[in-house]
Amino acid sequence: MVLKVYADRLSQPSRSVLLFCKVIGIDFEEIQVEVLKNQRFSPEYKAINPMSQVPAIVDGHLKLFESHAILIYLSCSFPGVANNWYPSDVSKRAKIHSVLDWHHSNLHRGSVGLILNTIMAPKGFPSSPQAAKEAEKILMKSLNKLETFWLKDGSFLVGSSKPSIADISLVCDIMQLQLLSDKDFDRILSPYKKVVEWIQDTISATAPHFHEVHGLLFKAQKRIRGQMATQTVSALSKI
Amino acid sequence: MVLKVYADRLSQPSRSVLLFCKVIGIDFEEIQVEVLKNQRFSPEYKAINPMSQVPAIVDGHLKLFESHAILIYLSCSFPGVANNWYPSDVSKRAKIHSVLDWHHSNLHRGSVGLILNTIMAPKGFPSSPQAAKEAEKILMKSLNKLETFWLKDGSFLVGSSKPSIADISLVCDIMQLQLLSDKDFDRILSPYKKVVEWIQDTISATAPHFHEVHGLLFKAQKRIRGQMATQTVSALSKI
């Protein structure tokens, strides 16, 4: 039976799993679970992931959620996955686990918190300006650690010359910031030259799949930025 | 060269690593990094863990932080570790990764947030009653998921009959709630019968090391609960 991937391309961990499947050439069926339509709370989806989050996979009898766990599982259970994605060397693998664990409470928490409390606030998510401010602080501190520590010894994370599942996971997360205004995106990212270069290197290393998997995000960006421009024009006309 | 473990026994992830080392009989040197004395910000410790958090290990040339990454590394790189701690079967291992990943943004976030914003507030940590309330909400939701999902199929997590590194990590985290008052501890834990039983099973499976590693926490509990009692008597005398 073919691998089933339950995902929403507007969710950053969903994109990381879809992107990895495409990069390593796994045959899979993508099943859309639209977060904004609350499809993740349906009884059918809850039977696959009782936490009601995306992504999740079903592979034979195995139901699995949490994107890092899925990326590791795919690396280990499908044949022919190149060693750079999830190195077999125990020390190199330990470093990959370390950055993936760090990701949870730092970069991911910052980026999700900022987007939920700004861009997604009108969609009915619980939000507050204070939470947005705190999330941005976590995000900036995380980007600084990426620049000064995680990327200090190589083109990719933890001193690697080739990308791993950690690069895919973290870059897909940062891409969510594309939903912010042009000005905010530049203000947040531009101080971090190595981070910006690493994003480009990861995009190149996973081409052409990266752009395909992020197509829906860029459509959403266009719509959101268009609404922002309309609101600005409307506000200016009242001056 | 012997494994070095940098830890503070008042920190729950530190205890999980120390406990695991003792349970599997690894020869190691414990180096105390006292969080309340800000020793984690010293240049010497930052050279080991630039994130200034405990625990961290040094094993030969490898410097490693993030407790889950350390537990996995120890399971894989020291000989004779029984298979139940970190199963070699790819699907069972995937489930261990899944619960460890879930832990970061759920149980750990809730328990740390609650303790920092209540008990630790007088120690100068940034805190707020609103943050304490939100953390307790995350904690209660997480305990419910432990009771109804993660512990539904066995005595230990993800349907196992023997403990894994995930049981050690999560139980050490829950133990931090011992710093609350007796009343609050009971209010939070007592609705979750399976969770309470699983904590006892994990303590038994790791005896006598569990109590030894948690000795300092129980000393802190005694001091904190003593102060609470004095404050109550003092407040009552003013009525």
CSV table of C-alpha atoms in Angstrom, one decimal:
chain,number,residue,atom,x,y,z
A,1,MET,CA,0.0,0.0,0.0
A,2,VAL,CA,1.4,3.4,-0.9
A,3,LEU,CA,2.5,5.9,1.8
A,4,LYS,CA,-0.3,8.4,2.7
A,5,VAL,CA,0.8,11.9,3.7
A,6,TYR,CA,-1.9,14.0,5.4
A,7,ALA,CA,-0.9,17.7,5.0
A,8,ASP,CA,-1.8,21.3,4.4
A,9,ARG,CA,0.7,23.1,2.2
A,10,LEU,CA,0.0,26.3,4.2
A,11,SER,CA,1.5,24.6,7.3
A,12,GLN,CA,5.3,24.7,7.5
A,13,PRO,CA,5.8,21.2,9.0
A,14,SER,CA,3.5,19.7,6.3
A,15,ARG,CA,5.6,21.3,3.6
A,16,SER,CA,8.8,19.9,5.1
A,17,VAL,CA,7.5,16.3,4.9
A,18,LEU,CA,6.0,16.7,1.4
A,19,LEU,CA,9.3,18.3,0.2
A,20,PHE,CA,11.4,15.5,1.6
A,21,CYS,CA,9.2,12.8,0.0
A,22,LYS,CA,9.6,14.5,-3.4
A,23,VAL,CA,13.4,15.1,-3.0
A,24,ILE,CA,14.1,11.5,-2.1
A,25,GLY,CA,11.6,10.2,-4.7
A,26,ILE,CA,9.2,8.4,-2.5
A,27,ASP,CA,5.9,7.3,-4.1
A,28,PHE,CA,3.1,8.7,-1.9
A,29,GLU,CA,-0.4,9.9,-1.9
A,30,GLU,CA,-1.1,13.5,-0.6
A,31,ILE,CA,-4.3,13.9,1.3
A,32,GLN,CA,-5.3,17.5,1.9
A,33,VAL,CA,-6.4,18.4,5.5
A,34,GLU,CA,-7.3,22.1,5.4
A,35,VAL,CA,-6.4,23.8,8.7
A,36,LEU,CA,-8.5,26.9,7.9
A,37,LYS,CA,-11.5,24.7,7.3
A,38,ASN,CA,-11.0,22.9,10.6
A,39,GLN,CA,-10.7,19.5,8.7
A,40,ARG,CA,-8.1,18.4,11.2
A,41,PHE,CA,-10.8,18.1,13.9
A,42,SER,CA,-12.9,15.6,11.9
A,43,PRO,CA,-13.4,12.2,13.5
A,44,GLU,CA,-11.7,10.6,10.4
A,45,TYR,CA,-8.6,12.7,10.9
A,46,LYS,CA,-8.6,12.3,14.6
A,47,ALA,CA,-8.4,8.6,14.2
A,48,ILE,CA,-5.1,9.1,12.4
A,49,ASN,CA,-3.8,11.9,14.6
A,50,PRO,CA,-5.7,12.5,17.9
A,51,MET,CA,-3.6,15.7,18.4
A,52,SER,CA,-5.5,17.2,15.4
A,53,GLN,CA,-2.3,18.6,13.8
A,54,VAL,CA,-0.8,18.3,10.4
A,55,PRO,CA,1.2,16.5,9.0
A,56,ALA,CA,0.6,12.9,9.7
A,57,ILE,CA,1.4,9.7,7.7
A,58,VAL,CA,0.0,6.3,7.4
A,59,ASP,CA,2.5,3.6,6.2
A,60,GLY,CA,0.9,0.1,6.3
A,61,HIS,CA,-0.1,-0.4,9.9
A,62,LEU,CA,1.9,2.6,11.2
A,63,LYS,CA,0.2,5.9,11.9
A,64,LEU,CA,2.7,8.6,12.8
A,65,PHE,CA,2.6,12.4,13.5
A,66,GLU,CA,5.2,15.0,14.5
A,67,SER,CA,7.1,16.2,11.4
A,68,HIS,CA,10.6,15.5,12.8
A,69,ALA,CA,9.6,11.9,13.7
A,70,ILE,CA,8.2,11.5,10.2
A,71,LEU,CA,11.3,12.8,8.5
A,72,ILE,CA,13.5,10.5,10.5
A,73,TYR,CA,11.2,7.5,9.8
A,74,LEU,CA,11.2,8.2,6.1
A,75,SER,CA,15.0,8.5,6.1
A,76,CYS,CA,15.3,5.1,7.8
A,77,SER,CA,12.6,3.0,6.2
A,78,PHE,CA,12.8,3.8,2.5
A,79,PRO,CA,15.7,2.4,0.5
A,80,GLY,CA,18.3,4.5,-1.2
A,81,VAL,CA,18.1,7.7,0.9
A,82,ALA,CA,21.5,9.4,0.7
A,83,ASN,CA,23.4,9.5,4.0
A,84,ASN,CA,23.6,13.3,4.2
A,85,TRP,CA,19.8,13.5,4.9
A,86,TYR,CA,20.1,11.6,8.2
A,87,PRO,CA,23.7,10.5,8.8
A,88,SER,CA,24.4,7.0,10.1
A,89,ASP,CA,27.4,8.2,12.1
A,90,VAL,CA,26.3,8.4,15.7
A,91,SER,CA,27.9,11.8,16.5
A,92,LYS,CA,26.7,13.5,13.3
A,93,ARG,CA,23.2,12.1,13.9
A,94,ALA,CA,23.3,13.4,17.5
A,95,LYS,CA,24.0,16.9,16.1
A,96,ILE,CA,21.0,16.6,13.8
A,97,HIS,CA,18.8,15.6,16.7
A,98,SER,CA,20.2,18.5,18.8
A,99,VAL,CA,19.2,21.1,16.2
A,100,LEU,CA,15.8,19.5,15.6
A,101,ASP,CA,15.1,19.5,19.3
A,102,TRP,CA,16.3,23.1,19.7
A,103,HIS,CA,14.0,24.0,16.8
A,104,HIS,CA,10.8,23.2,18.8
A,105,SER,CA,11.2,25.7,21.5
A,106,ASN,CA,13.0,28.4,19.6
A,107,LEU,CA,12.8,29.1,15.9
A,108,HIS,CA,9.4,27.2,15.4
A,109,ARG,CA,7.9,28.8,18.5
A,110,GLY,CA,9.0,32.2,17.4
A,111,SER,CA,7.8,32.0,13.8
A,112,VAL,CA,4.5,30.3,14.6
A,113,GLY,CA,3.8,32.7,17.4
A,114,LEU,CA,4.5,35.7,15.3
A,115,ILE,CA,2.3,34.6,12.3
A,116,LEU,CA,-0.6,33.4,14.5
A,117,ASN,CA,-0.7,36.7,16.4
A,118,THR,CA,-0.4,39.0,13.4
A,119,ILE,CA,-1.4,37.7,9.9
A,120,MET,CA,-3.7,34.9,11.1
A,121,ALA,CA,-5.4,37.0,13.9
A,122,PRO,CA,-8.3,38.0,11.6
A,123,LYS,CA,-9.0,34.3,10.8
A,124,GLY,CA,-10.2,33.8,14.4
A,125,PHE,CA,-7.1,32.4,16.1
A,126,PRO,CA,-6.7,33.6,19.7
A,127,SER,CA,-4.1,36.4,19.5
A,128,SER,CA,-2.6,39.4,21.3
A,129,PRO,CA,-0.1,42.1,20.5
A,130,GLN,CA,1.9,41.2,23.6
A,131,ALA,CA,2.2,37.5,22.4
A,132,ALA,CA,3.2,38.8,18.9
A,133,LYS,CA,6.0,40.9,20.6
A,134,GLU,CA,7.2,38.0,22.7
A,135,ALA,CA,7.2,35.7,19.6
A,136,GLU,CA,9.2,38.2,17.6
A,137,LYS,CA,11.8,38.3,20.4
A,138,ILE,CA,12.1,34.5,20.4
A,139,LEU,CA,12.3,34.5,16.6
A,140,MET,CA,15.1,37.2,16.5
A,141,LYS,CA,17.1,35.4,19.1
A,142,SER,CA,16.7,32.1,17.2
A,143,LEU,CA,17.9,33.7,13.9
A,144,ASN,CA,20.9,35.1,15.7
A,145,LYS,CA,21.8,31.6,17.0
A,146,LEU,CA,21.4,30.2,13.5
A,147,GLU,CA,23.7,32.8,12.2
A,148,THR,CA,26.4,32.7,14.9
A,149,PHE,CA,26.2,29.0,15.9
A,150,TRP,CA,24.3,26.5,13.9
A,151,LEU,CA,25.7,27.8,10.5
A,152,LYS,CA,29.1,28.8,11.6
A,153,ASP,CA,31.0,25.8,10.3
A,154,GLY,CA,29.5,25.0,6.9
A,155,SER,CA,26.9,25.9,4.2
A,156,PHE,CA,24.3,23.8,5.9
A,157,LEU,CA,23.4,23.2,9.6
A,158,VAL,CA,25.8,21.6,12.1
A,159,GLY,CA,28.8,22.0,9.9
A,160,SER,CA,27.6,20.0,6.9
A,161,SER,CA,28.5,20.5,3.3
A,162,LYS,CA,25.2,18.9,2.2
A,163,PRO,CA,21.7,19.4,3.5
A,164,SER,CA,20.0,17.2,6.0
A,165,ILE,CA,16.4,16.7,7.2
A,166,ALA,CA,17.1,19.5,9.7
A,167,ASP,CA,17.8,22.0,6.9
A,168,ILE,CA,14.5,21.1,5.2
A,169,SER,CA,12.6,21.4,8.5
A,170,LEU,CA,14.0,24.8,9.6
A,171,VAL,CA,14.0,26.4,6.1
A,172,CYS,CA,10.3,25.4,5.6
A,173,ASP,CA,9.6,27.1,8.9
A,174,ILE,CA,11.3,30.3,8.1
A,175,MET,CA,9.4,30.4,4.8
A,176,GLN,CA,6.2,31.0,6.7
A,177,LEU,CA,7.5,34.5,7.4
A,178,GLN,CA,6.9,35.2,3.7
A,179,LEU,CA,3.3,35.9,4.8
A,180,LEU,CA,4.4,39.1,6.5
A,181,SER,CA,4.7,42.4,4.6
A,182,ASP,CA,7.7,42.9,2.4
A,183,LYS,CA,9.0,45.5,4.9
A,184,ASP,CA,8.6,43.2,7.9
A,185,PHE,CA,10.1,40.3,6.2
A,186,ASP,CA,13.2,42.3,5.2
A,187,ARG,CA,13.5,43.9,8.6
A,188,ILE,CA,13.5,40.4,10.3
A,189,LEU,CA,15.7,38.5,7.9
A,190,SER,CA,18.2,41.0,6.3
A,191,PRO,CA,20.5,41.3,9.4
A,192,TYR,CA,21.3,37.6,9.1
A,193,LYS,CA,23.4,37.2,5.9
A,194,LYS,CA,24.4,33.5,6.5
A,195,VAL,CA,20.8,32.6,7.2
A,196,VAL,CA,19.7,34.3,3.9
A,197,GLU,CA,22.4,32.5,2.0
A,198,TRP,CA,21.6,29.1,3.6
A,199,ILE,CA,17.9,29.5,2.7
A,200,GLN,CA,18.9,30.0,-1.0
A,201,ASP,CA,21.3,27.0,-0.8
A,202,THR,CA,18.6,24.8,0.6
A,203,ILE,CA,16.2,26.0,-2.1
A,204,SER,CA,18.8,25.2,-4.8
A,205,ALA,CA,19.6,21.8,-3.3
A,206,THR,CA,15.9,20.8,-3.3
A,207,ALA,CA,14.9,22.3,-6.7
A,208,PRO,CA,12.5,22.2,-8.4
A,209,HIS,CA,10.5,20.7,-5.6
A,210,PHE,CA,10.9,23.5,-3.2
A,211,HIS,CA,9.0,26.1,-5.3
A,212,GLU,CA,6.4,23.6,-6.2
A,213,VAL,CA,5.6,22.7,-2.6
A,214,HIS,CA,5.7,26.4,-1.6
A,215,GLY,CA,3.3,27.5,-4.5
A,216,LEU,CA,0.3,27.7,-2.2
A,217,LEU,CA,2.2,29.8,0.3
A,218,PHE,CA,3.2,32.3,-2.4
A,219,LYS,CA,-0.4,32.5,-3.6
A,220,ALA,CA,-1.5,33.3,0.0
A,221,GLN,CA,1.3,35.9,0.3
A,222,LYS,CA,0.1,37.6,-2.9
A,223,ARG,CA,-3.5,37.7,-1.5
A,224,ILE,CA,-2.4,39.0,2.0
A,225,ARG,CA,0.0,41.6,0.6
A,226,GLY,CA,-2.7,42.8,-1.8
A,227,GLN,CA,-5.2,43.2,1.1
A,228,MET,CA,-2.5,45.1,3.0
A,229,ALA,CA,-2.0,47.5,0.1
A,230,THR,CA,-5.7,48.1,-0.3
A,231,GLN,CA,-6.0,48.8,3.4
A,232,THR,CA,-3.1,51.3,3.2
A,233,VAL,CA,-4.7,53.1,0.2
A,234,SER,CA,-8.0,53.2,2.0
A,235,ALA,CA,-6.4,54.6,5.1
A,236,LEU,CA,-4.5,57.2,3.2
A,237,SER,CA,-7.6,58.3,1.3
A,238,LYS,CA,-9.2,59.2,4.7
A,239,ILE,CA,-6.3,61.6,5.7
B,1,MET,CA,38.3,9.9,28.7
B,2,VAL,CA,35.2,9.5,30.8
B,3,LEU,CA,31.9,11.0,29.7
B,4,LYS,CA,31.2,14.4,31.3
B,5,VAL,CA,27.6,15.4,32.2
B,6,TYR,CA,27.0,19.1,33.0
B,7,ALA,CA,23.8,19.3,35.0
B,8,ASP,CA,21.7,20.9,37.7
B,9,ARG,CA,19.6,18.3,39.6
B,10,LEU,CA,16.9,21.0,40.0
B,11,SER,CA,16.4,21.0,36.2
B,12,GLN,CA,14.1,18.3,34.9
B,13,PRO,CA,16.0,17.5,31.6
B,14,SER,CA,19.3,17.3,33.6
B,15,ARG,CA,17.7,14.7,35.9
B,16,SER,CA,16.6,12.7,32.9
B,17,VAL,CA,20.1,12.4,31.6
B,18,LEU,CA,21.7,11.7,35.0
B,19,LEU,CA,19.0,9.1,35.7
B,20,PHE,CA,19.5,7.3,32.4
B,21,CYS,CA,23.3,7.2,32.9
B,22,LYS,CA,22.9,5.6,36.3
B,23,VAL,CA,20.2,3.1,35.1
B,24,ILE,CA,22.3,1.8,32.2
B,25,GLY,CA,25.5,1.9,34.3
B,26,ILE,CA,27.5,4.4,32.2
B,27,ASP,CA,30.7,5.6,33.9
B,28,PHE,CA,30.5,9.4,34.0
B,29,GLU,CA,31.6,12.5,35.8
B,30,GLU,CA,28.8,14.9,36.9
B,31,ILE,CA,29.7,18.6,36.8
B,32,GLN,CA,27.3,20.9,38.6
B,33,VAL,CA,26.1,24.0,36.7
B,34,GLU,CA,23.8,25.8,39.1
B,35,VAL,CA,21.0,27.6,37.3
B,36,LEU,CA,20.0,29.7,40.2
B,37,LYS,CA,23.6,31.0,40.5
B,38,ASN,CA,23.7,31.8,36.7
B,39,GLN,CA,26.6,29.5,36.2
B,40,ARG,CA,25.2,28.5,32.8
B,41,PHE,CA,26.1,31.9,31.5
B,42,SER,CA,29.8,31.6,32.3
B,43,PRO,CA,32.3,31.7,29.3
B,44,GLU,CA,33.5,28.2,30.3
B,45,TYR,CA,30.0,26.7,30.1
B,46,LYS,CA,29.0,28.7,27.0
B,47,ALA,CA,32.0,27.1,25.2
B,48,ILE,CA,30.2,23.8,25.8
B,49,ASN,CA,26.7,24.9,25.3
B,50,PRO,CA,26.3,28.3,23.7
B,51,MET,CA,22.5,28.2,24.4
B,52,SER,CA,23.4,28.4,28.2
B,53,GLN,CA,21.0,25.6,29.1
B,54,VAL,CA,21.5,22.4,31.1
B,55,PRO,CA,22.1,19.6,30.5
B,56,ALA,CA,25.1,19.1,28.1
B,57,ILE,CA,27.6,16.4,27.7
B,58,VAL,CA,31.2,16.1,26.5
B,59,ASP,CA,32.2,12.7,25.1
B,60,GLY,CA,35.7,12.8,23.6
B,61,HIS,CA,35.5,15.5,20.9
B,62,LEU,CA,31.7,15.6,20.9
B,63,LYS,CA,29.9,18.4,22.7
B,64,LEU,CA,26.1,17.9,22.8
B,65,PHE,CA,23.1,19.6,24.3
B,66,GLU,CA,19.3,19.1,24.3
B,67,SER,CA,18.3,16.2,26.6
B,68,HIS,CA,16.4,14.1,24.1
B,69,ALA,CA,19.4,14.2,21.7
B,70,ILE,CA,21.7,13.2,24.6
B,71,LEU,CA,19.4,10.3,25.6
B,72,ILE,CA,19.4,9.0,22.1
B,73,TYR,CA,23.1,9.4,21.7
B,74,LEU,CA,23.8,7.5,25.0
B,75,SER,CA,21.5,4.7,23.9
B,76,CYS,CA,23.3,4.3,20.6
B,77,SER,CA,26.9,4.8,21.6
B,78,PHE,CA,27.4,2.9,24.8
B,79,PRO,CA,27.5,-0.9,24.6
B,80,GLY,CA,24.9,-3.2,26.3
B,81,VAL,CA,21.9,-0.8,26.5
B,82,ALA,CA,18.8,-2.9,26.5
B,83,ASN,CA,16.6,-2.6,23.4
B,84,ASN,CA,13.6,-1.3,25.3
B,85,TRP,CA,15.3,2.1,26.1
B,86,TYR,CA,15.5,3.1,22.4
B,87,PRO,CA,14.1,0.2,20.2
B,88,SER,CA,16.0,-0.7,17.0
B,89,ASP,CA,12.7,-1.5,15.2
B,90,VAL,CA,12.1,1.4,12.9
B,91,SER,CA,8.3,1.8,13.7
B,92,LYS,CA,8.8,1.5,17.4
B,93,ARG,CA,11.6,4.0,17.3
B,94,ALA,CA,9.4,6.3,15.3
B,95,LYS,CA,6.8,6.3,18.0
B,96,ILE,CA,9.4,7.1,20.6
B,97,HIS,CA,10.5,10.1,18.5
B,98,SER,CA,6.9,11.1,18.1
B,99,VAL,CA,6.2,11.3,21.8
B,100,LEU,CA,9.5,13.0,22.5
B,101,ASP,CA,8.7,15.7,19.9
B,102,TRP,CA,5.2,16.1,21.2
B,103,HIS,CA,6.7,16.6,24.7
B,104,HIS,CA,8.6,19.8,23.7
B,105,SER,CA,5.5,22.0,22.9
B,106,ASN,CA,3.0,20.3,25.2
B,107,LEU,CA,3.9,18.7,28.5
B,108,HIS,CA,7.3,20.4,28.9
B,109,ARG,CA,6.0,23.8,27.9
B,110,GLY,CA,3.1,23.5,30.3
B,111,SER,CA,5.1,22.3,33.3
B,112,VAL,CA,8.0,24.7,32.9
B,113,GLY,CA,5.7,27.6,32.3
B,114,LEU,CA,3.6,26.9,35.4
B,115,ILE,CA,6.7,26.5,37.7
B,116,LEU,CA,8.5,29.5,36.3
B,117,ASN,CA,5.4,31.7,36.6
B,118,THR,CA,4.5,30.6,40.2
B,119,ILE,CA,7.1,29.0,42.4
B,120,MET,CA,10.2,30.5,40.7
B,121,ALA,CA,8.7,34.0,40.2
B,122,PRO,CA,10.3,35.3,43.5
B,123,LYS,CA,13.7,34.2,42.2
B,124,GLY,CA,13.7,36.9,39.6
B,125,PHE,CA,12.4,35.0,36.6
B,126,PRO,CA,10.1,37.1,34.3
B,127,SER,CA,6.6,36.0,35.2
B,128,SER,CA,2.9,36.8,35.0
B,129,PRO,CA,-0.3,35.4,36.4
B,130,GLN,CA,-1.7,35.3,32.8
B,131,ALA,CA,1.3,33.2,31.7
B,132,ALA,CA,0.8,30.9,34.7
B,133,LYS,CA,-2.8,30.4,33.7
B,134,GLU,CA,-2.0,29.6,30.1
B,135,ALA,CA,0.8,27.2,31.1
B,136,GLU,CA,-1.6,25.3,33.4
B,137,LYS,CA,-4.1,25.0,30.5
B,138,ILE,CA,-1.4,23.5,28.3
B,139,LEU,CA,-0.3,21.2,31.2
B,140,MET,CA,-3.8,19.9,31.9
B,141,LYS,CA,-4.4,19.3,28.2
B,142,SER,CA,-1.1,17.4,28.0
B,143,LEU,CA,-1.9,15.2,31.0
B,144,ASN,CA,-5.2,14.4,29.4
B,145,LYS,CA,-3.5,13.3,26.2
B,146,LEU,CA,-1.1,11.2,28.3
B,147,GLU,CA,-4.0,9.5,30.0
B,148,THR,CA,-6.2,9.0,27.0
B,149,PHE,CA,-3.7,8.4,24.2
B,150,TRP,CA,0.0,7.9,25.0
B,151,LEU,CA,-0.7,5.5,27.9
B,152,LYS,CA,-3.8,3.8,26.5
B,153,ASP,CA,-2.1,0.6,25.2
B,154,GLY,CA,0.5,-0.4,27.9
B,155,SER,CA,2.1,0.3,31.2
B,156,PHE,CA,4.6,2.6,29.6
B,157,LEU,CA,4.4,5.2,26.7
B,158,VAL,CA,3.5,4.2,23.1
B,159,GLY,CA,2.1,0.8,24.1
B,160,SER,CA,5.3,-0.6,25.7
B,161,SER,CA,5.6,-3.1,28.5
B,162,LYS,CA,9.0,-1.8,29.5
B,163,PRO,CA,10.2,1.8,29.9
B,164,SER,CA,12.0,3.8,27.2
B,165,ILE,CA,14.0,7.0,27.2
B,166,ALA,CA,10.7,8.8,26.6
B,167,ASP,CA,9.3,7.5,30.0
B,168,ILE,CA,12.4,8.8,31.8
B,169,SER,CA,12.2,12.2,30.1
B,170,LEU,CA,8.5,12.8,30.6
B,171,VAL,CA,8.3,11.5,34.2
B,172,CYS,CA,11.3,13.6,35.2
B,173,ASP,CA,9.4,16.6,33.8
B,174,ILE,CA,6.2,15.9,35.7
B,175,MET,CA,8.3,15.5,38.9
B,176,GLN,CA,9.0,19.2,38.8
B,177,LEU,CA,5.4,19.8,39.8
B,178,GLN,CA,6.4,18.4,43.2
B,179,LEU,CA,7.6,22.0,43.9
B,180,LEU,CA,3.9,23.2,44.0
B,181,SER,CA,1.9,23.0,47.2
B,182,ASP,CA,0.5,19.6,48.2
B,183,LYS,CA,-3.0,20.9,47.3
B,184,ASP,CA,-2.1,22.1,43.8
B,185,PHE,CA,-0.1,19.0,43.1
B,186,ASP,CA,-3.1,16.8,43.9
B,187,ARG,CA,-5.5,19.0,42.1
B,188,ILE,CA,-3.5,18.8,38.9
B,189,LEU,CA,-2.4,15.1,39.0
B,190,SER,CA,-5.2,13.2,40.8
B,191,PRO,CA,-7.7,13.2,37.9
B,192,TYR,CA,-5.2,11.2,35.8
B,193,LYS,CA,-5.1,7.7,37.3
B,194,LYS,CA,-3.1,6.1,34.5
B,195,VAL,CA,-0.5,8.9,34.7
B,196,VAL,CA,-0.1,8.5,38.4
B,197,GLU,CA,0.3,4.7,38.1
B,198,TRP,CA,2.8,5.2,35.2
B,199,ILE,CA,4.9,7.6,37.3
B,200,GLN,CA,5.1,4.9,40.0
B,201,ASP,CA,5.9,2.2,37.5
B,202,THR,CA,8.7,4.3,36.1
B,203,ILE,CA,10.1,5.1,39.6
B,204,SER,CA,10.0,1.3,40.3
B,205,ALA,CA,11.7,0.4,37.0
B,206,THR,CA,14.6,2.9,37.7
B,207,ALA,CA,15.0,2.3,41.5
B,208,PRO,CA,17.0,3.1,43.4
B,209,HIS,CA,18.5,5.7,41.1
B,210,PHE,CA,15.2,7.6,40.7
B,211,HIS,CA,15.0,8.7,44.3
B,212,GLU,CA,18.7,9.5,44.5
B,213,VAL,CA,18.6,11.8,41.4
B,214,HIS,CA,15.5,13.5,42.8
B,215,GLY,CA,16.9,14.1,46.3
B,216,LEU,CA,17.7,17.7,45.7
B,217,LEU,CA,14.2,18.4,44.3
B,218,PHE,CA,12.6,16.9,47.4
B,219,LYS,CA,14.9,19.1,49.6
B,220,ALA,CA,13.8,22.2,47.6
B,221,GLN,CA,10.1,21.0,47.9
B,222,LYS,CA,10.5,20.8,51.7
B,223,ARG,CA,11.9,24.3,51.9
B,224,ILE,CA,9.3,25.8,49.6
B,225,ARG,CA,6.4,24.1,51.3
B,226,GLY,CA,7.8,25.2,54.7
B,227,GLN,CA,7.9,28.8,53.5
B,228,MET,CA,4.3,28.5,52.2
B,229,ALA,CA,3.1,27.2,55.6
B,230,THR,CA,4.9,30.1,57.4
B,231,GLN,CA,3.3,32.6,55.1
B,232,THR,CA,-0.2,31.1,55.6
B,233,VAL,CA,0.3,31.2,59.4
B,234,SER,CA,1.5,34.8,59.2
B,235,ALA,CA,-1.4,35.8,57.0
B,236,LEU,CA,-3.9,34.0,59.3
B,237,SER,CA,-2.5,35.8,62.4
B,238,LYS,CA,-3.4,39.1,60.8
B,239,ILE,CA,-7.1,38.3,60.4
